[in-house]
Amino acid sequence: RSLSRRKVALTGAEFASLKEVAKRPMQRTIPDEHRDRLIAAGYIREVVHHSGGANALALTGAGIRRLEAGE
């Protein structure tokens, strides 16, 4: 489910994608490989909104803490 409880090393581009999800959770603007890695690391999750059936991305608690740490 998650790579581990430890902090996962992210590239600068992956961290930028994490920040993008925080700003625009309803817009799928990050590369698929970043999405998959951030989900595997436990920093984001996919959310399905039943009304429109649209997929969105949401930060997890770990993702919020990672952004607050600034790295």
XYZ file of C-alpha atoms in Angstrom:
71
model
C 0.000 0.000 0.000
C 2.638 2.524 0.999
C 6.355 2.320 0.274
C 7.019 2.667 4.002
C 6.489 4.897 7.008
C 9.831 6.630 6.390
C 10.194 9.711 4.243
C 10.455 8.696 0.590
C 13.064 10.509 -1.503
C 11.337 12.631 -4.139
C 12.838 14.375 -7.121
C 12.317 18.110 -7.420
C 9.734 17.451 -10.141
C 7.833 14.959 -7.944
C 7.792 17.436 -5.048
C 6.498 20.109 -7.452
C 3.721 17.685 -8.435
C 2.854 17.208 -4.761
C 2.520 20.993 -4.416
C 0.378 21.077 -7.573
C -2.048 18.549 -6.061
C -2.330 20.779 -2.985
C -3.239 23.760 -5.169
C -5.448 22.045 -7.764
C -6.833 18.736 -6.449
C -9.638 18.594 -9.032
C -7.332 19.048 -12.029
C -5.226 16.124 -13.210
C -2.204 18.192 -14.224
C 0.660 16.046 -12.934
C 2.399 13.294 -14.940
C 1.031 9.790 -14.455
C 4.379 8.476 -13.211
C 4.456 11.189 -10.503
C 0.868 10.353 -9.530
C 1.673 6.653 -9.241
C 4.820 7.246 -7.176
C 3.124 9.759 -4.848
C 0.220 7.355 -4.302
C 2.633 4.480 -3.597
C 4.520 6.687 -1.122
C 1.255 7.480 0.666
C 1.385 11.241 -0.032
C -1.736 11.461 -2.209
C -4.792 9.355 -2.968
C -7.331 9.242 -5.750
C -10.851 10.345 -4.914
C -13.910 9.500 -6.989
C -16.715 12.024 -6.825
C -19.911 10.098 -7.400
C -21.977 12.991 -8.735
C -19.849 13.503 -11.814
C -17.770 10.354 -11.694
C -14.637 12.514 -11.924
C -11.380 11.391 -10.413
C -9.494 13.886 -8.316
C -6.334 13.702 -6.254
C -6.182 14.550 -2.565
C -3.293 14.975 -0.170
C -3.044 12.500 2.682
C -1.872 13.449 6.159
C 1.624 12.307 5.182
C 1.485 14.493 2.072
C 0.451 17.529 4.093
C 3.290 16.942 6.561
C 5.758 16.525 3.689
C 4.704 19.870 2.208
C 4.939 21.542 5.618
C 8.480 20.189 5.951
C 9.276 21.874 2.628
C 11.278 19.058 1.116
